[in-house]
Amino acid sequence: MEIGKKKAQPNLWVPDNKKNFWKTMKNQKILYLMSIPFVVWIFVFNYLPVWGWTMAFQDFRPGRSITEQEWVGFKHFITLFQDPHFYLVLRNTLVMSLMLLIVGFTIPIIFAVSLNELKDSLFKRSVQTISYLPHFVSWVVVAGIVTKMLSTDGGIINDLLVSLNIIESPIQFMAQGHWFWVILTGADIWKEMGWNSIIFLAAMAGVDPQLYEAARVDGANRWRRIWHITLPGIRPTIMVILILSIGNMISIGFERQLLLGNSLVREYSEVLELYALNYGIGMGNYSYGTALGIFNSMVSIILLLLANGFFKRMSNTSVM
Amino acid sequence: MSRKYKGFYGVFIIVSLFLFVPACSNSEETSTNNNDGDNETSNDEMSDSEIEFSVFAADDNPSWNGMDSPVGQEILNATGVSLDADFALGDPAERISLFAASGDYPDFILPKGDGGLMVDAGAMVDLRPLIEEHGPNIKEVYGDYLDRMTWSEDDDAIYFLGTNGVDQEYWSPGNGFWLQHAVVEELGYPEINTLEDFENAIAEYYEMYPEIDGQPTIPLSLLADDWRMLISVTNPAFFATGGSDDGEWFIDHETQEAILHYRRPEEREYFRWLNHMNNEGLLDPETFVQQEDQYISKISSGRVLGMIDAEWSIADAQTALREDGKQERMHGIYPVTLDDTFKQANFQDAGYLAEWGIGITVDNPDPVRAIKFLDWMASEEAQILNNWGIEGEHYQYDDEGNRHLTEEQREERLSDSKFNERTGINVFTAYGPNYGDGVLDSEGQPFTINTPETVVEDYTDKEKEVLAAYDAEIWADLFPSSDEFPVKPWGAGWEINWSSDSPIAVPFQRAEDTMMTRIPEAILADEDEFDEVYDRFMEELEGHGVEEMEQEFTKLIQKRIELWDEE
């Protein structure tokens, strides 16, 4: 709590009684006026649409007014939780997002730390640029590249492994259900590693160079400096991004899975959002899709609160 | 620290809510625009001015180039209408559902199988009164088929005008088993009628030539990329067992009862054969993994001996082989069945398929102008323009007054992949009523450039040689002709839709999901495990309630037969 007080900014000062509040408001009325457009914007685009959640409790038919809709209570939620397929896609979603979270977090940090240690800035900048370029390649193209590279018919990976005598005959990488998660994670790392490391590099640039000098004087070697200065220096950034990612764990998108998947790995590749698409919008069953959306939002909020509570406790102990 | 994170709570909650913005429907203005053309005068004034209509089509049109092409300009001059087209990427049902949910519709829509969503949402204008008043050409083109477009027994309206070619004659088989010309030539043109013949031909040739042009030969390749699996893996199962294309259904002619086609015992034998092919090492191991471009490039390299696919699916690869001058590596199509007791029903007649077509939505600012545009598209002038192009430029009249193409003009159409995009020929055909191949105009000349003779003219020398060896002129001669089958009184099963709350909807989706996983699994299983996998597959289907679903679908078929019989 000591730290919190030190860092508190004057504008966020909260009055402790009503009289003071109105007084402050009067004093700062220009500031309040300036914030109105944004509050309205948030209300219109983020709160009004929540009205659409009512669809989950109806048998929604497009083109009818709300009074003409048929209300069915929790019917769609019950169907959802009784569908074994739903648990399969939920498992796939959670496993894949967990893998993406773990690998997609450690590797960019390691990459950023190594780049940060480089002295030659031209080399450093070119590596950085090259490494984040794949971020701008669409998943359609990436999926094409990955499929071709892993092909048994002249795919480069199989050719390499065979010519090095590591394997005897080409392996059908894309046909193995349990490998799908690995391939997806690998492809994602290739595509997003450079991009995700940018923010860590920026955070490292903000670390006070005097700290490094002091450490060097005290005889800390390079590993020590990374461990005691660089990593603690970017810890707030890491935590903010981690909390954000955990909140988004359940909504990991479906393009990657859809494009890399095939009929042999469907049981491993189908994710929640694809399921919502197929059984919700795809079938014109908006209510079911909305019910699934509400489930998603609820899980996201819960995950977020848990993660935040956990890290608050963690950082408190580490501060004390 | 806690204060610092309090801000985050707010932001995160808002962000998570924002991630799930369910589309709100609000289409109060649905009925206001529906003026049935009672103000003639204003429309006549308007036909001089130009108007732009937006079009949404479920089928992509890769040649679409707006109204800039010569044919597009002609249409614009004649009607004053320009079309602003938008096409579905991926599954069209998603876009159409969004239209229905948002209440914001394009002026014209071609929703293919998902018209029900639009009609349920009250998005479509009843075309019947408009046609009565403004559509002489439309009536002329469709004749009695117009009644087939009646929406349902409860709703007498016509919402969509069929855009398939009316009275089309077919000279090219669309579905069958493909074999390289080199294979049949090498083996002395053996009979290719059963799966056994097909397999033997492939196996023998593969043994003789394990490599083609230095690369390993691929005996048989299929495409299973997403929904293409239906075309290349599962549809051939009913074609090989005497069924014709009713989508995922097999409909019994006598009882008119429908079942999911892969539940037929005959088709289990077909999949058993594929399983056997795989265990013999004759099936491309990448069958269920490859994407479409890989498949096409394999065939284009000339080392795939056989395919089982639709004509349109491999057409690009055939063009590529032709351009490379590898005539003997191109493929012929054969009517292969499980055994001699079945007839390949590719040419079975379903009557005119009127249901997939173009409709006018309630958002269309001027429905009268729109129907007049469609009526103009149905006119002889427009159909000749759409099929033949502009006189003197794309075709001319010979001494007897017949439209004809010179050698160069024909070659240009065949070999220039940008021809349609550049000229606009055949680009607009899909957006209005039109006659099919083989129909003659008022002067006794065909509307389209295709005739059986032109089909033969397009063949390569090698193709003619192969056909001559089989005593045939065109590939269709190898197939049983349409007279050998009864006309299907229900049209085509894949044309029959159901609403989203129908008891068919969910079991059907589940059955399809299961099928997409289990059939590849069964084909790739060991030979003695095949039955086990297939039995489990059948049990799972029953668990999804497919039997009740099939009964429901049977009812839909019977209703449709009754509706059409009333005519």
mmCIF file of N, CA, C and O in Angstrom, chain B residues 170-213:
data_model
loop_
_atom_site.group_PDB
_atom_site.id
_atom_site.type_symbol
_atom_site.label_atom_id
_atom_site.label_comp_id
_atom_site.label_asym_id
_atom_site.label_seq_id
_atom_site.Cartn_x
_atom_site.Cartn_y
_atom_site.Cartn_z
ATOM 1 N N TYR B 170 -27.792 -31.384 -71.031
ATOM 2 C CA TYR B 170 -26.446 -31.673 -70.528
ATOM 3 C C TYR B 170 -25.711 -32.617 -71.464
ATOM 4 O O TYR B 170 -26.232 -33.648 -71.848
ATOM 5 N N TRP B 171 -24.514 -32.230 -71.831
ATOM 6 C CA TRP B 171 -23.706 -33.091 -72.697
ATOM 7 C C TRP B 171 -22.418 -33.537 -72.033
ATOM 8 O O TRP B 171 -21.675 -34.321 -72.582
ATOM 9 N N SER B 172 -22.134 -32.945 -70.879
ATOM 10 C CA SER B 172 -20.900 -33.340 -70.195
ATOM 11 C C SER B 172 -21.252 -33.875 -68.823
ATOM 12 O O SER B 172 -21.960 -33.218 -68.067
ATOM 13 N N PRO B 173 -20.788 -35.070 -68.503
ATOM 14 C CA PRO B 173 -21.050 -35.613 -67.181
ATOM 15 C C PRO B 173 -20.362 -34.754 -66.127
ATOM 16 O O PRO B 173 -19.192 -34.400 -66.272
ATOM 17 N N GLY B 174 -21.091 -34.416 -65.080
ATOM 18 C CA GLY B 174 -20.511 -33.562 -64.051
ATOM 19 C C GLY B 174 -19.781 -34.348 -62.983
ATOM 20 O O GLY B 174 -18.902 -33.835 -62.312
ATOM 21 N N ASN B 175 -20.177 -35.612 -62.791
ATOM 22 C CA ASN B 175 -19.608 -36.396 -61.702
ATOM 23 C C ASN B 175 -19.217 -37.770 -62.188
ATOM 24 O O ASN B 175 -19.974 -38.403 -62.911
ATOM 25 N N GLY B 176 -18.073 -38.221 -61.766
ATOM 26 C CA GLY B 176 -17.663 -39.562 -62.155
ATOM 27 C C GLY B 176 -16.264 -39.854 -61.696
ATOM 28 O O GLY B 176 -15.708 -39.147 -60.853
ATOM 29 N N PHE B 177 -15.701 -40.896 -62.252
ATOM 30 C CA PHE B 177 -14.364 -41.333 -61.893
ATOM 31 C C PHE B 177 -13.423 -40.965 -63.024
ATOM 32 O O PHE B 177 -13.687 -41.282 -64.170
ATOM 33 N N TRP B 178 -12.333 -40.311 -62.687
ATOM 34 C CA TRP B 178 -11.437 -39.784 -63.704
ATOM 35 C C TRP B 178 -10.194 -40.658 -63.839
ATOM 36 O O TRP B 178 -9.584 -41.039 -62.843
ATOM 37 N N LEU B 179 -9.827 -40.945 -65.068
ATOM 38 C CA LEU B 179 -8.633 -41.737 -65.339
ATOM 39 C C LEU B 179 -7.797 -41.040 -66.393
ATOM 40 O O LEU B 179 -8.330 -40.546 -67.395
ATOM 41 N N GLN B 180 -6.481 -41.059 -66.181
ATOM 42 C CA GLN B 180 -5.602 -40.454 -67.169
ATOM 43 C C GLN B 180 -5.708 -41.190 -68.506
ATOM 44 O O GLN B 180 -5.790 -42.415 -68.548
ATOM 45 N N HIS B 181 -5.675 -40.417 -69.603
ATOM 46 C CA HIS B 181 -5.745 -41.045 -70.925
ATOM 47 C C HIS B 181 -4.594 -42.021 -71.121
ATOM 48 O O HIS B 181 -4.758 -43.072 -71.730
ATOM 49 N N ALA B 182 -3.422 -41.679 -70.588
ATOM 50 C CA ALA B 182 -2.253 -42.542 -70.748
ATOM 51 C C ALA B 182 -2.508 -43.931 -70.165
ATOM 52 O O ALA B 182 -2.033 -44.934 -70.689
ATOM 53 N N VAL B 183 -3.298 -43.971 -69.068
ATOM 54 C CA VAL B 183 -3.542 -45.252 -68.403
ATOM 55 C C VAL B 183 -4.358 -46.168 -69.305
ATOM 56 O O VAL B 183 -3.969 -47.311 -69.577
ATOM 57 N N VAL B 184 -5.500 -45.660 -69.801
ATOM 58 C CA VAL B 184 -6.355 -46.528 -70.617
ATOM 59 C C VAL B 184 -5.658 -46.875 -71.929
ATOM 60 O O VAL B 184 -5.810 -47.979 -72.453
ATOM 61 N N GLU B 185 -4.877 -45.945 -72.460
ATOM 62 C CA GLU B 185 -4.183 -46.207 -73.716
ATOM 63 C C GLU B 185 -3.177 -47.343 -73.542
ATOM 64 O O GLU B 185 -3.157 -48.315 -74.292
ATOM 65 N N GLU B 186 -2.370 -47.237 -72.492
ATOM 66 C CA GLU B 186 -1.333 -48.228 -72.209
ATOM 67 C C GLU B 186 -1.930 -49.618 -72.028
ATOM 68 O O GLU B 186 -1.362 -50.622 -72.431
ATOM 69 N N LEU B 187 -3.118 -49.661 -71.395
ATOM 70 C CA LEU B 187 -3.721 -50.953 -71.070
ATOM 71 C C LEU B 187 -4.654 -51.439 -72.176
ATOM 72 O O LEU B 187 -5.416 -52.392 -71.979
ATOM 73 N N GLY B 188 -4.651 -50.762 -73.318
ATOM 74 C CA GLY B 188 -5.462 -51.223 -74.444
ATOM 75 C C GLY B 188 -6.951 -50.978 -74.263
ATOM 76 O O GLY B 188 -7.772 -51.797 -74.654
ATOM 77 N N TYR B 189 -7.305 -49.866 -73.672
ATOM 78 C CA TYR B 189 -8.700 -49.441 -73.494
ATOM 79 C C TYR B 189 -9.582 -50.524 -72.882
ATOM 80 O O TYR B 189 -10.518 -51.025 -73.514
ATOM 81 N N PRO B 190 -9.305 -50.902 -71.641
ATOM 82 C CA PRO B 190 -10.175 -51.888 -70.969
ATOM 83 C C PRO B 190 -11.522 -51.258 -70.613
ATOM 84 O O PRO B 190 -11.637 -50.033 -70.558
ATOM 85 N N GLU B 191 -12.534 -52.090 -70.413
ATOM 86 C CA GLU B 191 -13.824 -51.585 -69.931
ATOM 87 C C GLU B 191 -13.629 -50.979 -68.543
ATOM 88 O O GLU B 191 -13.005 -51.604 -67.684
ATOM 89 N N ILE B 192 -14.154 -49.771 -68.333
ATOM 90 C CA ILE B 192 -14.054 -49.165 -66.992
ATOM 91 C C ILE B 192 -15.479 -48.956 -66.494
ATOM 92 O O ILE B 192 -16.081 -47.905 -66.715
ATOM 93 N N ASN B 193 -16.057 -49.976 -65.874
ATOM 94 C CA ASN B 193 -17.435 -49.853 -65.412
ATOM 95 C C ASN B 193 -17.600 -50.029 -63.913
ATOM 96 O O ASN B 193 -18.505 -49.464 -63.328
ATOM 97 N N THR B 194 -16.732 -50.822 -63.315
ATOM 98 C CA THR B 194 -16.893 -51.072 -61.881
ATOM 99 C C THR B 194 -15.653 -50.601 -61.128
ATOM 100 O O THR B 194 -14.621 -50.315 -61.727
ATOM 101 N N LEU B 195 -15.819 -50.549 -59.810
ATOM 102 C CA LEU B 195 -14.699 -50.144 -58.966
ATOM 103 C C LEU B 195 -13.500 -51.056 -59.205
ATOM 104 O O LEU B 195 -12.355 -50.611 -59.199
ATOM 105 N N GLU B 196 -13.797 -52.327 -59.452
ATOM 106 C CA GLU B 196 -12.724 -53.286 -59.682
ATOM 107 C C GLU B 196 -11.936 -52.917 -60.949
ATOM 108 O O GLU B 196 -10.696 -52.902 -60.936
ATOM 109 N N ASP B 197 -12.676 -52.613 -62.044
ATOM 110 C CA ASP B 197 -12.014 -52.207 -63.292
ATOM 111 C C ASP B 197 -11.121 -50.995 -63.041
ATOM 112 O O ASP B 197 -9.978 -50.932 -63.487
ATOM 113 N N PHE B 198 -11.698 -50.045 -62.333
ATOM 114 C CA PHE B 198 -11.007 -48.787 -62.067
ATOM 115 C C PHE B 198 -9.727 -49.042 -61.271
ATOM 116 O O PHE B 198 -8.652 -48.566 -61.618
ATOM 117 N N GLU B 199 -9.881 -49.847 -60.229
ATOM 118 C CA GLU B 199 -8.738 -50.161 -59.371
ATOM 119 C C GLU B 199 -7.648 -50.901 -60.160
ATOM 120 O O GLU B 199 -6.461 -50.568 -60.063
ATOM 121 N N ASN B 200 -8.083 -51.906 -60.960
ATOM 122 C CA ASN B 200 -7.100 -52.681 -61.711
ATOM 123 C C ASN B 200 -6.318 -51.797 -62.669
ATOM 124 O O ASN B 200 -5.093 -51.930 -62.786
ATOM 125 N N ALA B 201 -7.033 -50.923 -63.368
ATOM 126 C CA ALA B 201 -6.363 -50.052 -64.326
ATOM 127 C C ALA B 201 -5.296 -49.221 -63.618
ATOM 128 O O ALA B 201 -4.142 -49.152 -64.052
ATOM 129 N N ILE B 202 -5.691 -48.621 -62.503
ATOM 130 C CA ILE B 202 -4.750 -47.775 -61.765
ATOM 131 C C ILE B 202 -3.572 -48.598 -61.259
ATOM 132 O O ILE B 202 -2.405 -48.241 -61.425
ATOM 133 N N ALA B 203 -3.890 -49.745 -60.661
ATOM 134 C CA ALA B 203 -2.834 -50.561 -60.045
ATOM 135 C C ALA B 203 -1.836 -51.041 -61.096
ATOM 136 O O ALA B 203 -0.617 -50.991 -60.877
ATOM 137 N N GLU B 204 -2.361 -51.507 -62.254
ATOM 138 C CA GLU B 204 -1.455 -52.026 -63.288
ATOM 139 C C GLU B 204 -0.518 -50.935 -63.797
ATOM 140 O O GLU B 204 0.681 -51.137 -63.941
ATOM 141 N N TYR B 205 -1.103 -49.790 -64.070
ATOM 142 C CA TYR B 205 -0.285 -48.711 -64.617
ATOM 143 C C TYR B 205 0.733 -48.231 -63.585
ATOM 144 O O TYR B 205 1.882 -47.937 -63.910
ATOM 145 N N TYR B 206 0.294 -48.196 -62.328
ATOM 146 C CA TYR B 206 1.179 -47.738 -61.248
ATOM 147 C C TYR B 206 2.383 -48.658 -61.124
ATOM 148 O O TYR B 206 3.512 -48.222 -60.894
ATOM 149 N N GLU B 207 2.128 -49.949 -61.308
ATOM 150 C CA GLU B 207 3.217 -50.915 -61.225
ATOM 151 C C GLU B 207 4.223 -50.691 -62.360
ATOM 152 O O GLU B 207 5.430 -50.767 -62.163
ATOM 153 N N MET B 208 3.667 -50.380 -63.556
ATOM 154 C CA MET B 208 4.539 -50.170 -64.709
ATOM 155 C C MET B 208 5.333 -48.872 -64.587
ATOM 156 O O MET B 208 6.492 -48.799 -64.961
ATOM 157 N N TYR B 209 4.667 -47.838 -64.092
ATOM 158 C CA TYR B 209 5.313 -46.520 -64.027
ATOM 159 C C TYR B 209 5.231 -45.956 -62.610
ATOM 160 O O TYR B 209 4.392 -45.106 -62.326
ATOM 161 N N PRO B 210 6.119 -46.392 -61.729
ATOM 162 C CA PRO B 210 6.056 -45.833 -60.368
ATOM 163 C C PRO B 210 6.479 -44.367 -60.329
ATOM 164 O O PRO B 210 6.252 -43.683 -59.335
ATOM 165 N N GLU B 211 7.099 -43.895 -61.416
ATOM 166 C CA GLU B 211 7.461 -42.472 -61.457
ATOM 167 C C GLU B 211 6.983 -41.881 -62.772
ATOM 168 O O GLU B 211 7.013 -42.536 -63.805
ATOM 169 N N ILE B 212 6.561 -40.627 -62.717
ATOM 170 C CA ILE B 212 6.216 -39.901 -63.937
ATOM 171 C C ILE B 212 7.021 -38.613 -63.935
ATOM 172 O O ILE B 212 6.985 -37.862 -62.948
ATOM 173 N N ASP B 213 7.748 -38.376 -64.978
ATOM 174 C CA ASP B 213 8.617 -37.196 -65.077
ATOM 175 C C ASP B 213 9.534 -37.067 -63.867
ATOM 176 O O ASP B 213 9.747 -35.976 -63.340
#
